[in-house]
mmCIF file with all atom_site columns, C-alpha atoms in Angstrom:
data_model
loop_
_atom_site.group_PDB
_atom_site.id
_atom_site.type_symbol
_atom_site.label_atom_id
_atom_site.label_alt_id
_atom_site.label_comp_id
_atom_site.label_asym_id
_atom_site.label_entity_id
_atom_site.label_seq_id
_atom_site.pdbx_PDB_ins_code
_atom_site.Cartn_x
_atom_site.Cartn_y
_atom_site.Cartn_z
_atom_site.occupancy
_atom_site.B_iso_or_equiv
_atom_site.pdbx_formal_charge
_atom_site.auth_seq_id
_atom_site.auth_comp_id
_atom_site.auth_asym_id
_atom_site.auth_atom_id
_atom_site.pdbx_PDB_model_num
ATOM 1   C CA . GLY A 1 1   ? 16.777  -9.639  -10.918 1.00 69.00 ? 1   GLY A CA 1
ATOM 2   C CA . GLU A 1 2   ? 17.152  -7.746  -7.391  1.00 82.00 ? 2   GLU A CA 1
ATOM 3   C CA . ASN A 1 3   ? 16.600  -9.759  -4.303  1.00 90.00 ? 3   ASN A CA 1
ATOM 4   C CA . VAL A 1 4   ? 16.431  -9.483  -0.737  1.00 94.00 ? 4   VAL A CA 1
ATOM 5   C CA . GLU A 1 5   ? 17.191  -12.145 1.833   1.00 96.00 ? 5   GLU A CA 1
ATOM 6   C CA . GLN A 1 6   ? 16.068  -11.756 5.341   1.00 96.00 ? 6   GLN A CA 1
ATOM 7   C CA . HIS A 1 7   ? 17.092  -13.906 8.213   1.00 97.00 ? 7   HIS A CA 1
ATOM 8   C CA . PRO A 1 8   ? 15.939  -15.469 10.717  1.00 97.00 ? 8   PRO A CA 1
ATOM 9   C CA . SER A 1 9   ? 12.440  -15.936 9.639   1.00 95.00 ? 9   SER A CA 1
ATOM 10  C CA . THR A 1 10  ? 11.265  -15.977 13.150  1.00 97.00 ? 10  THR A CA 1
ATOM 11  C CA . LEU A 1 11  ? 13.087  -14.821 16.235  1.00 98.00 ? 11  LEU A CA 1
ATOM 12  C CA . SER A 1 12  ? 12.310  -15.263 20.117  1.00 98.00 ? 12  SER A CA 1
ATOM 13  C CA . VAL A 1 13  ? 13.738  -13.359 22.700  1.00 97.00 ? 13  VAL A CA 1
ATOM 14  C CA . GLN A 1 14  ? 13.304  -12.466 26.583  1.00 97.00 ? 14  GLN A CA 1
ATOM 15  C CA . GLU A 1 15  ? 12.234  -8.884  27.346  1.00 97.00 ? 15  GLU A CA 1
ATOM 16  C CA . GLY A 1 16  ? 15.184  -6.784  28.036  1.00 97.00 ? 16  GLY A CA 1
ATOM 17  C CA . ASP A 1 17  ? 17.395  -8.921  25.481  1.00 97.00 ? 17  ASP A CA 1
ATOM 18  C CA . SER A 1 18  ? 18.567  -7.638  22.437  1.00 98.00 ? 18  SER A CA 1
ATOM 19  C CA . ALA A 1 19  ? 17.616  -8.743  18.931  1.00 98.00 ? 19  ALA A CA 1
ATOM 20  C CA . VAL A 1 20  ? 19.170  -8.621  15.480  1.00 98.00 ? 20  VAL A CA 1
ATOM 21  C CA . ILE A 1 21  ? 17.773  -9.195  12.068  1.00 98.00 ? 21  ILE A CA 1
ATOM 22  C CA . LYS A 1 22  ? 20.067  -9.398  8.928   1.00 98.00 ? 22  LYS A CA 1
ATOM 23  C CA . CYS A 1 23  ? 19.417  -8.774  5.299   1.00 98.00 ? 23  CYS A CA 1
ATOM 24  C CA . THR A 1 24  ? 21.390  -9.158  2.340   1.00 97.00 ? 24  THR A CA 1
ATOM 25  C CA . TYR A 1 25  ? 20.740  -7.499  -1.142  1.00 96.00 ? 25  TYR A CA 1
ATOM 26  C CA . SER A 1 26  ? 21.767  -8.552  -4.420  1.00 94.00 ? 26  SER A CA 1
ATOM 27  C CA . ASP A 1 27  ? 22.156  -5.281  -6.350  1.00 91.00 ? 27  ASP A CA 1
ATOM 28  C CA . SER A 1 28  ? 25.383  -3.256  -5.759  1.00 90.00 ? 28  SER A CA 1
ATOM 29  C CA . ALA A 1 29  ? 23.380  0.162   -7.150  1.00 90.00 ? 29  ALA A CA 1
ATOM 30  C CA . SER A 1 30  ? 21.042  -0.179  -4.130  1.00 91.00 ? 30  SER A CA 1
ATOM 31  C CA . ASN A 1 31  ? 21.305  2.833   -2.048  1.00 91.00 ? 31  ASN A CA 1
ATOM 32  C CA . TYR A 1 32  ? 18.178  3.331   0.207   1.00 93.00 ? 32  TYR A CA 1
ATOM 33  C CA . PHE A 1 33  ? 17.242  0.498   2.926   1.00 95.00 ? 33  PHE A CA 1
ATOM 34  C CA . PRO A 1 34  ? 14.464  1.062   5.033   1.00 96.00 ? 34  PRO A CA 1
ATOM 35  C CA . TRP A 1 35  ? 13.021  -1.087  7.932   1.00 98.00 ? 35  TRP A CA 1
ATOM 36  C CA . TYR A 1 36  ? 9.212   -1.538  8.461   1.00 97.00 ? 36  TYR A CA 1
ATOM 37  C CA . LYS A 1 37  ? 7.284   -2.854  11.405  1.00 98.00 ? 37  LYS A CA 1
ATOM 38  C CA . GLN A 1 38  ? 4.031   -4.522  10.646  1.00 97.00 ? 38  GLN A CA 1
ATOM 39  C CA . GLU A 1 39  ? 1.669   -5.303  13.927  1.00 96.00 ? 39  GLU A CA 1
ATOM 40  C CA . LEU A 1 40  ? -0.851  -7.706  13.404  1.00 93.00 ? 40  LEU A CA 1
ATOM 41  C CA . GLY A 1 41  ? -3.691  -6.991  11.308  1.00 92.00 ? 41  GLY A CA 1
ATOM 42  C CA . LYS A 1 42  ? -1.840  -3.432  10.591  1.00 95.00 ? 42  LYS A CA 1
ATOM 43  C CA . ARG A 1 43  ? -0.175  -1.557  7.796   1.00 96.00 ? 43  ARG A CA 1
ATOM 44  C CA . PRO A 1 44  ? 3.583   -1.786  7.481   1.00 97.00 ? 44  PRO A CA 1
ATOM 45  C CA . GLN A 1 45  ? 5.217   1.315   8.945   1.00 96.00 ? 45  GLN A CA 1
ATOM 46  C CA . LEU A 1 46  ? 8.715   2.661   8.517   1.00 96.00 ? 46  LEU A CA 1
ATOM 47  C CA . ILE A 1 47  ? 10.782  2.707   11.745  1.00 97.00 ? 47  ILE A CA 1
ATOM 48  C CA . ILE A 1 48  ? 14.216  3.528   10.590  1.00 97.00 ? 48  ILE A CA 1
ATOM 49  C CA . ASP A 1 49  ? 16.272  3.919   7.298   1.00 95.00 ? 49  ASP A CA 1
ATOM 50  C CA . ILE A 1 50  ? 19.784  4.235   6.037   1.00 94.00 ? 50  ILE A CA 1
ATOM 51  C CA . ARG A 1 51  ? 21.606  5.553   3.030   1.00 90.00 ? 51  ARG A CA 1
ATOM 52  C CA . SER A 1 52  ? 24.514  4.224   1.155   1.00 85.00 ? 52  SER A CA 1
ATOM 53  C CA . ASN A 1 53  ? 26.706  7.006   2.103   1.00 84.00 ? 53  ASN A CA 1
ATOM 54  C CA . VAL A 1 54  ? 26.309  6.002   5.878   1.00 83.00 ? 54  VAL A CA 1
ATOM 55  C CA . GLY A 1 55  ? 27.367  2.965   7.700   1.00 90.00 ? 55  GLY A CA 1
ATOM 56  C CA . GLU A 1 56  ? 25.443  3.315   10.930  1.00 94.00 ? 56  GLU A CA 1
ATOM 57  C CA . LYS A 1 57  ? 22.302  5.171   12.097  1.00 94.00 ? 57  LYS A CA 1
ATOM 58  C CA . LYS A 1 58  ? 20.553  4.956   15.741  1.00 96.00 ? 58  LYS A CA 1
ATOM 59  C CA . ASP A 1 59  ? 17.354  6.021   17.052  1.00 94.00 ? 59  ASP A CA 1
ATOM 60  C CA . GLN A 1 60  ? 16.893  5.350   20.508  1.00 95.00 ? 60  GLN A CA 1
ATOM 61  C CA . ARG A 1 61  ? 16.660  1.504   21.322  1.00 97.00 ? 61  ARG A CA 1
ATOM 62  C CA . ILE A 1 62  ? 17.072  0.564   17.575  1.00 98.00 ? 62  ILE A CA 1
ATOM 63  C CA . ALA A 1 63  ? 19.847  0.906   15.056  1.00 97.00 ? 63  ALA A CA 1
ATOM 64  C CA . VAL A 1 64  ? 20.633  -0.364  11.532  1.00 98.00 ? 64  VAL A CA 1
ATOM 65  C CA . THR A 1 65  ? 24.339  -0.747  10.151  1.00 97.00 ? 65  THR A CA 1
ATOM 66  C CA . LEU A 1 66  ? 25.415  -1.080  6.453   1.00 96.00 ? 66  LEU A CA 1
ATOM 67  C CA . ASN A 1 67  ? 28.130  -3.103  4.978   1.00 95.00 ? 67  ASN A CA 1
ATOM 68  C CA . LYS A 1 68  ? 27.902  -2.163  1.179   1.00 93.00 ? 68  LYS A CA 1
ATOM 69  C CA . THR A 1 69  ? 31.009  -4.120  0.379   1.00 93.00 ? 69  THR A CA 1
ATOM 70  C CA . ALA A 1 70  ? 29.152  -7.045  1.700   1.00 94.00 ? 70  ALA A CA 1
ATOM 71  C CA . LYS A 1 71  ? 25.893  -6.347  0.777   1.00 95.00 ? 71  LYS A CA 1
ATOM 72  C CA . HIS A 1 72  ? 24.468  -6.750  3.950   1.00 95.00 ? 72  HIS A CA 1
ATOM 73  C CA . PHE A 1 73  ? 22.743  -4.650  6.711   1.00 97.00 ? 73  PHE A CA 1
ATOM 74  C CA . SER A 1 74  ? 21.288  -5.436  9.833   1.00 98.00 ? 74  SER A CA 1
ATOM 75  C CA . LEU A 1 75  ? 18.674  -4.278  12.246  1.00 98.00 ? 75  LEU A CA 1
ATOM 76  C CA . HIS A 1 76  ? 19.284  -4.364  15.977  1.00 98.00 ? 76  HIS A CA 1
ATOM 77  C CA . ILE A 1 77  ? 16.845  -3.666  18.700  1.00 98.00 ? 77  ILE A CA 1
ATOM 78  C CA . THR A 1 78  ? 18.187  -3.483  22.300  1.00 97.00 ? 78  THR A CA 1
ATOM 79  C CA . GLU A 1 79  ? 16.159  -3.893  25.739  1.00 97.00 ? 79  GLU A CA 1
ATOM 80  C CA . THR A 1 80  ? 13.320  -5.294  23.659  1.00 98.00 ? 80  THR A CA 1
ATOM 81  C CA . GLN A 1 81  ? 9.885   -4.988  25.183  1.00 97.00 ? 81  GLN A CA 1
ATOM 82  C CA . PRO A 1 82  ? 6.789   -6.873  24.371  1.00 96.00 ? 82  PRO A CA 1
ATOM 83  C CA . GLU A 1 83  ? 5.364   -4.176  22.282  1.00 96.00 ? 83  GLU A CA 1
ATOM 84  C CA . ASP A 1 84  ? 8.344   -4.630  19.968  1.00 97.00 ? 84  ASP A CA 1
ATOM 85  C CA . SER A 1 85  ? 6.608   -7.821  18.955  1.00 97.00 ? 85  SER A CA 1
ATOM 86  C CA . ALA A 1 86  ? 5.625   -7.679  15.360  1.00 97.00 ? 86  ALA A CA 1
ATOM 87  C CA . VAL A 1 87  ? 6.923   -8.809  11.949  1.00 97.00 ? 87  VAL A CA 1
ATOM 88  C CA . TYR A 1 88  ? 9.676   -6.654  10.578  1.00 98.00 ? 88  TYR A CA 1
ATOM 89  C CA . PHE A 1 89  ? 10.597  -6.179  7.087   1.00 97.00 ? 89  PHE A CA 1
ATOM 90  C CA . CYS A 1 90  ? 13.898  -4.886  5.559   1.00 97.00 ? 90  CYS A CA 1
ATOM 91  C CA . ALA A 1 91  ? 13.877  -3.695  1.698   1.00 95.00 ? 91  ALA A CA 1
ATOM 92  C CA . ALA A 1 92  ? 16.277  -2.141  -0.524  1.00 94.00 ? 92  ALA A CA 1
ATOM 93  C CA . SER A 1 93  ? 15.902  0.269   -3.497  1.00 92.00 ? 93  SER A CA 1
ATOM 94  C CA . ALA A 1 94  ? 15.910  -1.049  -6.773  1.00 89.00 ? 94  ALA A CA 1
ATOM 95  C CA . PRO A 1 95  ? 18.453  0.501   -9.244  1.00 82.00 ? 95  PRO A CA 1
ATOM 96  C CA . GLY A 1 96  ? 17.512  3.777   -10.951 1.00 77.00 ? 96  GLY A CA 1
ATOM 97  C CA . ASN A 1 97  ? 14.979  6.467   -9.612  1.00 74.00 ? 97  ASN A CA 1
ATOM 98  C CA . THR A 1 98  ? 12.173  4.047   -9.886  1.00 82.00 ? 98  THR A CA 1
ATOM 99  C CA . GLY A 1 99  ? 11.073  4.594   -6.357  1.00 84.00 ? 99  GLY A CA 1
ATOM 100 C CA . LYS A 1 100 ? 10.614  0.607   -6.104  1.00 90.00 ? 100 LYS A CA 1
ATOM 101 C CA . LEU A 1 101 ? 11.726  -1.227  -2.815  1.00 92.00 ? 101 LEU A CA 1
ATOM 102 C CA . ILE A 1 102 ? 12.448  -4.985  -2.963  1.00 92.00 ? 102 ILE A CA 1
ATOM 103 C CA . PHE A 1 103 ? 11.147  -6.401  0.476   1.00 93.00 ? 103 PHE A CA 1
ATOM 104 C CA . GLY A 1 104 ? 12.666  -9.259  2.185   1.00 94.00 ? 104 GLY A CA 1
ATOM 105 C CA . GLN A 1 105 ? 10.480  -11.913 3.233   1.00 94.00 ? 105 GLN A CA 1
ATOM 106 C CA . GLY A 1 106 ? 9.923   -10.885 6.853   1.00 95.00 ? 106 GLY A CA 1
ATOM 107 C CA . THR A 1 107 ? 10.876  -11.618 10.453  1.00 97.00 ? 107 THR A CA 1
ATOM 108 C CA . THR A 1 108 ? 8.621   -12.571 13.349  1.00 97.00 ? 108 THR A CA 1
ATOM 109 C CA . LEU A 1 109 ? 9.861   -11.214 16.535  1.00 98.00 ? 109 LEU A CA 1
ATOM 110 C CA . GLN A 1 110 ? 8.186   -12.430 19.568  1.00 98.00 ? 110 GLN A CA 1
ATOM 111 C CA . VAL A 1 111 ? 9.580   -10.791 22.952  1.00 97.00 ? 111 VAL A CA 1
ATOM 112 C CA . LYS A 1 112 ? 8.230   -12.821 25.948  1.00 96.00 ? 112 LYS A CA 1
ATOM 113 C CA . PRO A 1 113 ? 7.738   -10.919 29.131  1.00 92.00 ? 113 PRO A CA 1
ATOM 114 C CA . ASP B 2 1   ? -1.455  7.887   7.920   1.00 49.00 ? 1   ASP B CA 1
ATOM 115 C CA . ALA B 2 2   ? -5.145  8.967   7.393   1.00 61.00 ? 2   ALA B CA 1
ATOM 116 C CA . GLY B 2 3   ? -3.693  10.863  4.220   1.00 93.00 ? 3   GLY B CA 1
ATOM 117 C CA . ILE B 2 4   ? -4.014  7.235   2.284   1.00 96.00 ? 4   ILE B CA 1
ATOM 118 C CA . THR B 2 5   ? -7.065  5.055   2.046   1.00 97.00 ? 5   THR B CA 1
ATOM 119 C CA . GLN B 2 6   ? -7.983  1.966   0.693   1.00 98.00 ? 6   GLN B CA 1
ATOM 120 C CA . SER B 2 7   ? -11.711 0.539   -0.138  1.00 97.00 ? 7   SER B CA 1
ATOM 121 C CA . PRO B 2 8   ? -13.149 -1.816  0.508   1.00 98.00 ? 8   PRO B CA 1
ATOM 122 C CA . ARG B 2 9   ? -11.158 -2.819  3.460   1.00 97.00 ? 9   ARG B CA 1
ATOM 123 C CA . TYR B 2 10  ? -12.798 -6.573  3.033   1.00 98.00 ? 10  TYR B CA 1
ATOM 124 C CA . LYS B 2 11  ? -14.148 -7.883  -0.134  1.00 98.00 ? 11  LYS B CA 1
ATOM 125 C CA . ILE B 2 12  ? -15.039 -11.790 -0.725  1.00 98.00 ? 12  ILE B CA 1
ATOM 126 C CA . THR B 2 13  ? -15.765 -12.310 -4.684  1.00 97.00 ? 13  THR B CA 1
ATOM 127 C CA . GLU B 2 14  ? -16.049 -15.485 -6.973  1.00 97.00 ? 14  GLU B CA 1
ATOM 128 C CA . THR B 2 15  ? -13.840 -16.646 -9.340  1.00 98.00 ? 15  THR B CA 1
ATOM 129 C CA . GLY B 2 16  ? -14.007 -15.189 -12.812 1.00 97.00 ? 16  GLY B CA 1
ATOM 130 C CA . ARG B 2 17  ? -15.473 -11.843 -11.443 1.00 98.00 ? 17  ARG B CA 1
ATOM 131 C CA . GLN B 2 18  ? -13.974 -8.598  -11.873 1.00 98.00 ? 18  GLN B CA 1
ATOM 132 C CA . VAL B 2 19  ? -13.090 -6.642  -8.736  1.00 98.00 ? 19  VAL B CA 1
ATOM 133 C CA . THR B 2 20  ? -11.586 -3.029  -8.172  1.00 98.00 ? 20  THR B CA 1
ATOM 134 C CA . LEU B 2 21  ? -9.884  -2.185  -5.369  1.00 98.00 ? 21  LEU B CA 1
ATOM 135 C CA . MET B 2 22  ? -9.537  1.662   -4.455  1.00 98.00 ? 22  MET B CA 1
ATOM 136 C CA . CYS B 2 23  ? -6.566  3.698   -3.338  1.00 98.00 ? 23  CYS B CA 1
ATOM 137 C CA . HIS B 2 24  ? -6.802  7.405   -2.434  1.00 97.00 ? 24  HIS B CA 1
ATOM 138 C CA . GLN B 2 25  ? -4.179  9.602   -0.977  1.00 97.00 ? 25  GLN B CA 1
ATOM 139 C CA . THR B 2 26  ? -4.502  13.323  -0.023  1.00 95.00 ? 26  THR B CA 1
ATOM 140 C CA . TRP B 2 27  ? -0.706  14.341  0.090   1.00 92.00 ? 27  TRP B CA 1
ATOM 141 C CA . SER B 2 28  ? -0.527  15.009  -3.499  1.00 90.00 ? 28  SER B CA 1
ATOM 142 C CA . HIS B 2 29  ? 2.477   12.174  -3.659  1.00 93.00 ? 29  HIS B CA 1
ATOM 143 C CA . SER B 2 30  ? 3.904   11.583  -7.013  1.00 93.00 ? 30  SER B CA 1
ATOM 144 C CA . TYR B 2 31  ? 4.584   7.827   -6.520  1.00 94.00 ? 31  TYR B CA 1
ATOM 145 C CA . MET B 2 32  ? 2.080   5.285   -5.698  1.00 96.00 ? 32  MET B CA 1
ATOM 146 C CA . PHE B 2 33  ? 2.398   1.494   -5.460  1.00 96.00 ? 33  PHE B CA 1
ATOM 147 C CA . TRP B 2 34  ? 0.279   -1.391  -5.132  1.00 98.00 ? 34  TRP B CA 1
ATOM 148 C CA . TYR B 2 35  ? 1.669   -4.804  -3.070  1.00 97.00 ? 35  TYR B CA 1
ATOM 149 C CA . ARG B 2 36  ? 0.139   -8.245  -2.470  1.00 97.00 ? 36  ARG B CA 1
ATOM 150 C CA . GLN B 2 37  ? 1.259   -9.793  0.972   1.00 96.00 ? 37  GLN B CA 1
ATOM 151 C CA . ASP B 2 38  ? 1.172   -13.546 1.398   1.00 92.00 ? 38  ASP B CA 1
ATOM 152 C CA . LEU B 2 39  ? 2.458   -15.794 4.155   1.00 81.00 ? 39  LEU B CA 1
ATOM 153 C CA . GLY B 2 40  ? 6.094   -16.866 3.356   1.00 74.00 ? 40  GLY B CA 1
ATOM 154 C CA . HIS B 2 41  ? 6.506   -14.201 0.593   1.00 78.00 ? 41  HIS B CA 1
ATOM 155 C CA . GLY B 2 42  ? 6.765   -10.778 2.150   1.00 87.00 ? 42  GLY B CA 1
ATOM 156 C CA . LEU B 2 43  ? 5.391   -7.599  0.245   1.00 94.00 ? 43  LEU B CA 1
ATOM 157 C CA . ARG B 2 44  ? 5.383   -8.365  -3.217  1.00 94.00 ? 44  ARG B CA 1
ATOM 158 C CA . LEU B 2 45  ? 5.198   -5.332  -6.126  1.00 94.00 ? 45  LEU B CA 1
ATOM 159 C CA . ILE B 2 46  ? 2.327   -5.638  -8.505  1.00 97.00 ? 46  ILE B CA 1
ATOM 160 C CA . TYR B 2 47  ? 2.110   -2.310  -10.308 1.00 97.00 ? 47  TYR B CA 1
ATOM 161 C CA . TYR B 2 48  ? 3.578   1.145   -9.481  1.00 95.00 ? 48  TYR B CA 1
ATOM 162 C CA . SER B 2 49  ? 2.931   4.775   -10.839 1.00 95.00 ? 49  SER B CA 1
ATOM 163 C CA . ALA B 2 50  ? 5.750   7.299   -10.893 1.00 93.00 ? 50  ALA B CA 1
ATOM 164 C CA . ALA B 2 51  ? 2.909   10.236  -11.997 1.00 93.00 ? 51  ALA B CA 1
ATOM 165 C CA . ALA B 2 52  ? -0.421  10.422  -13.290 1.00 92.00 ? 52  ALA B CA 1
ATOM 166 C CA . ASP B 2 53  ? -0.752  8.629   -16.807 1.00 92.00 ? 53  ASP B CA 1
ATOM 167 C CA . ILE B 2 54  ? 2.626   6.942   -15.927 1.00 93.00 ? 54  ILE B CA 1
ATOM 168 C CA . THR B 2 55  ? 2.447   3.403   -14.610 1.00 95.00 ? 55  THR B CA 1
ATOM 169 C CA . ASP B 2 56  ? 4.768   0.192   -14.875 1.00 94.00 ? 56  ASP B CA 1
ATOM 170 C CA . LYS B 2 57  ? 4.761   -3.325  -13.936 1.00 94.00 ? 57  LYS B CA 1
ATOM 171 C CA . GLY B 2 58  ? 6.439   -4.788  -10.810 1.00 93.00 ? 58  GLY B CA 1
ATOM 172 C CA . GLU B 2 59  ? 7.158   -8.293  -9.733  1.00 91.00 ? 59  GLU B CA 1
ATOM 173 C CA . VAL B 2 60  ? 3.852   -9.959  -10.220 1.00 95.00 ? 60  VAL B CA 1
ATOM 174 C CA . PRO B 2 61  ? 1.532   -8.044  -12.490 1.00 97.00 ? 61  PRO B CA 1
ATOM 175 C CA . ASP B 2 62  ? -0.041  -10.985 -14.200 1.00 97.00 ? 62  ASP B CA 1
ATOM 176 C CA . GLY B 2 63  ? -3.864  -10.940 -13.718 1.00 97.00 ? 63  GLY B CA 1
ATOM 177 C CA . TYR B 2 64  ? -4.031  -6.916  -12.868 1.00 98.00 ? 64  TYR B CA 1
ATOM 178 C CA . VAL B 2 65  ? -4.565  -4.058  -14.376 1.00 98.00 ? 65  VAL B CA 1
ATOM 179 C CA . VAL B 2 66  ? -4.118  -0.491  -13.209 1.00 97.00 ? 66  VAL B CA 1
ATOM 180 C CA . SER B 2 67  ? -4.696  3.197   -14.121 1.00 95.00 ? 67  SER B CA 1
ATOM 181 C CA . ARG B 2 68  ? -3.761  6.526   -12.845 1.00 96.00 ? 68  ARG B CA 1
ATOM 182 C CA . SER B 2 69  ? -5.938  9.119   -14.454 1.00 95.00 ? 69  SER B CA 1
ATOM 183 C CA . LYS B 2 70  ? -5.901  11.677  -11.339 1.00 94.00 ? 70  LYS B CA 1
ATOM 184 C CA . THR B 2 71  ? -2.538  11.762  -9.188  1.00 94.00 ? 71  THR B CA 1
ATOM 185 C CA . GLU B 2 72  ? -4.567  10.953  -5.836  1.00 96.00 ? 72  GLU B CA 1
ATOM 186 C CA . ASN B 2 73  ? -6.148  7.760   -6.978  1.00 97.00 ? 73  ASN B CA 1
ATOM 187 C CA . PHE B 2 74  ? -4.514  4.480   -8.401  1.00 98.00 ? 74  PHE B CA 1
ATOM 188 C CA . PRO B 2 75  ? -7.096  1.844   -8.618  1.00 98.00 ? 75  PRO B CA 1
ATOM 189 C CA . LEU B 2 76  ? -6.189  -1.890  -9.117  1.00 98.00 ? 76  LEU B CA 1
ATOM 190 C CA . THR B 2 77  ? -8.199  -4.079  -11.334 1.00 98.00 ? 77  THR B CA 1
ATOM 191 C CA . LEU B 2 78  ? -8.179  -7.816  -11.290 1.00 98.00 ? 78  LEU B CA 1
ATOM 192 C CA . GLU B 2 79  ? -10.013 -8.349  -14.573 1.00 95.00 ? 79  GLU B CA 1
ATOM 193 C CA . SER B 2 80  ? -11.320 -12.150 -13.811 1.00 97.00 ? 80  SER B CA 1
ATOM 194 C CA . ALA B 2 81  ? -10.437 -13.149 -10.349 1.00 98.00 ? 81  ALA B CA 1
ATOM 195 C CA . THR B 2 82  ? -8.846  -16.345 -9.226  1.00 98.00 ? 82  THR B CA 1
ATOM 196 C CA . ARG B 2 83  ? -8.318  -18.017 -6.005  1.00 97.00 ? 83  ARG B CA 1
ATOM 197 C CA . SER B 2 84  ? -4.444  -17.413 -6.440  1.00 96.00 ? 84  SER B CA 1
ATOM 198 C CA . GLN B 2 85  ? -5.329  -13.760 -5.989  1.00 97.00 ? 85  GLN B CA 1
ATOM 199 C CA . THR B 2 86  ? -6.725  -14.408 -2.583  1.00 97.00 ? 86  THR B CA 1
ATOM 200 C CA . SER B 2 87  ? -4.506  -12.190 -0.322  1.00 97.00 ? 87  SER B CA 1
ATOM 201 C CA . VAL B 2 88  ? -4.000  -8.742  1.464   1.00 97.00 ? 88  VAL B CA 1
ATOM 202 C CA . TYR B 2 89  ? -3.390  -5.784  -0.711  1.00 98.00 ? 89  TYR B CA 1
ATOM 203 C CA . PHE B 2 90  ? -1.636  -2.667  0.239   1.00 98.00 ? 90  PHE B CA 1
ATOM 204 C CA . CYS B 2 91  ? -1.724  0.262   -1.616  1.00 98.00 ? 91  CYS B CA 1
ATOM 205 C CA . ALA B 2 92  ? 1.472   3.084   -0.825  1.00 96.00 ? 92  ALA B CA 1
ATOM 206 C CA . SER B 2 93  ? 2.654   6.288   -1.909  1.00 95.00 ? 93  SER B CA 1
ATOM 207 C CA . SER B 2 94  ? 5.862   8.178   -1.779  1.00 93.00 ? 94  SER B CA 1
ATOM 208 C CA . VAL B 2 95  ? 6.445   12.000  -2.135  1.00 90.00 ? 95  VAL B CA 1
ATOM 209 C CA . GLN B 2 96  ? 9.043   11.135  -5.154  1.00 81.00 ? 96  GLN B CA 1
ATOM 210 C CA . GLY B 2 97  ? 11.108  8.379   -6.412  1.00 74.00 ? 97  GLY B CA 1
ATOM 211 C CA . GLY B 2 98  ? 14.738  7.460   -4.755  1.00 70.00 ? 98  GLY B CA 1
ATOM 212 C CA . ASN B 2 99  ? 15.315  7.567   -1.007  1.00 76.00 ? 99  ASN B CA 1
ATOM 213 C CA . TYR B 2 100 ? 11.891  8.257   0.072   1.00 85.00 ? 100 TYR B CA 1
ATOM 214 C CA . GLU B 2 101 ? 9.627   6.597   2.650   1.00 90.00 ? 101 GLU B CA 1
ATOM 215 C CA . GLN B 2 102 ? 6.614   4.662   1.364   1.00 94.00 ? 102 GLN B CA 1
ATOM 216 C CA . TYR B 2 103 ? 3.375   5.520   3.531   1.00 95.00 ? 103 TYR B CA 1
ATOM 217 C CA . PHE B 2 104 ? 1.252   2.390   3.276   1.00 96.00 ? 104 PHE B CA 1
ATOM 218 C CA . GLY B 2 105 ? -2.687  2.062   3.555   1.00 97.00 ? 105 GLY B CA 1
ATOM 219 C CA . PRO B 2 106 ? -4.599  0.193   5.900   1.00 97.00 ? 106 PRO B CA 1
ATOM 220 C CA . GLY B 2 107 ? -5.008  -2.652  3.241   1.00 97.00 ? 107 GLY B CA 1
ATOM 221 C CA . THR B 2 108 ? -7.726  -4.656  1.802   1.00 98.00 ? 108 THR B CA 1
ATOM 222 C CA . ARG B 2 109 ? -8.255  -8.324  2.525   1.00 97.00 ? 109 ARG B CA 1
ATOM 223 C CA . LEU B 2 110 ? -9.558  -9.980  -0.702  1.00 98.00 ? 110 LEU B CA 1
ATOM 224 C CA . THR B 2 111 ? -11.065 -13.777 -0.614  1.00 97.00 ? 111 THR B CA 1
ATOM 225 C CA . VAL B 2 112 ? -11.605 -15.235 -4.057  1.00 97.00 ? 112 VAL B CA 1
ATOM 226 C CA . THR B 2 113 ? -13.770 -18.219 -3.716  1.00 97.00 ? 113 THR B CA 1
#
C-alpha cells in the first residue's frame, strides 16, 4: 500500500540556523504534497503544499522542493526561530480522487534560543 | 478553524463500553476524515467520507463505525472500547477530494481504562 517515510524523527537546531526535513513516498501516482505543523496540544495546521507540476515553492522562511523522479520531497526552514519548535508532518495524496492523505511519522523540531 | 468542532474534548471510558465521538463542520465541505494520533505513528486514517451517506475505510478501521447522514456531521463510534484505542482522535474536512487542504478539528483525547 501507499507509504510515506519521514526523516529525521527529531531535529535540534540553534536559532537562526536552517532546518531540513525529508520525506519519500511510494506511489508514483501521488500528486499533492502538503506539510502540516502541530504545536504541542494543538491541531495540525497546513503551512505549505506543493503539487506535482511544480518543483519548488516558497513562502517567506519556508520552502518545499519536490523530486518526482526520486519520489521525495523536502521542507526547508531558514532563519529558524523558537516559535518554529513543533512537530512537522509531511503527507502525500493517495491515488485516485479519494481526498485521502498518507502521513509521515512526524519530525519533532526543537529550536534552541 | 472555528468551523470544525469536536466533542467531547476529553473522555475517559471503560473497556467494553460504547463511546461516540462527534465532529461538526460549518463549511459544507464534502469530505470528512477521522484520524487517530499515537506516538511514533503519526496520523493514521480510520474512516473517511466523500459526501453524506458515502463512507469508506482507511488504514485502521477495525473496532470503529462511522455514519454520515448529514453533510456537516461525521460521528465516530467505538462499539466496544479497548485499551489499544486510547489515543487522540482528530476529525478533518476538505472542500472536495484531490489536492485540497484538510482542516483539522481540535481533537478528542480518549482514555480507555
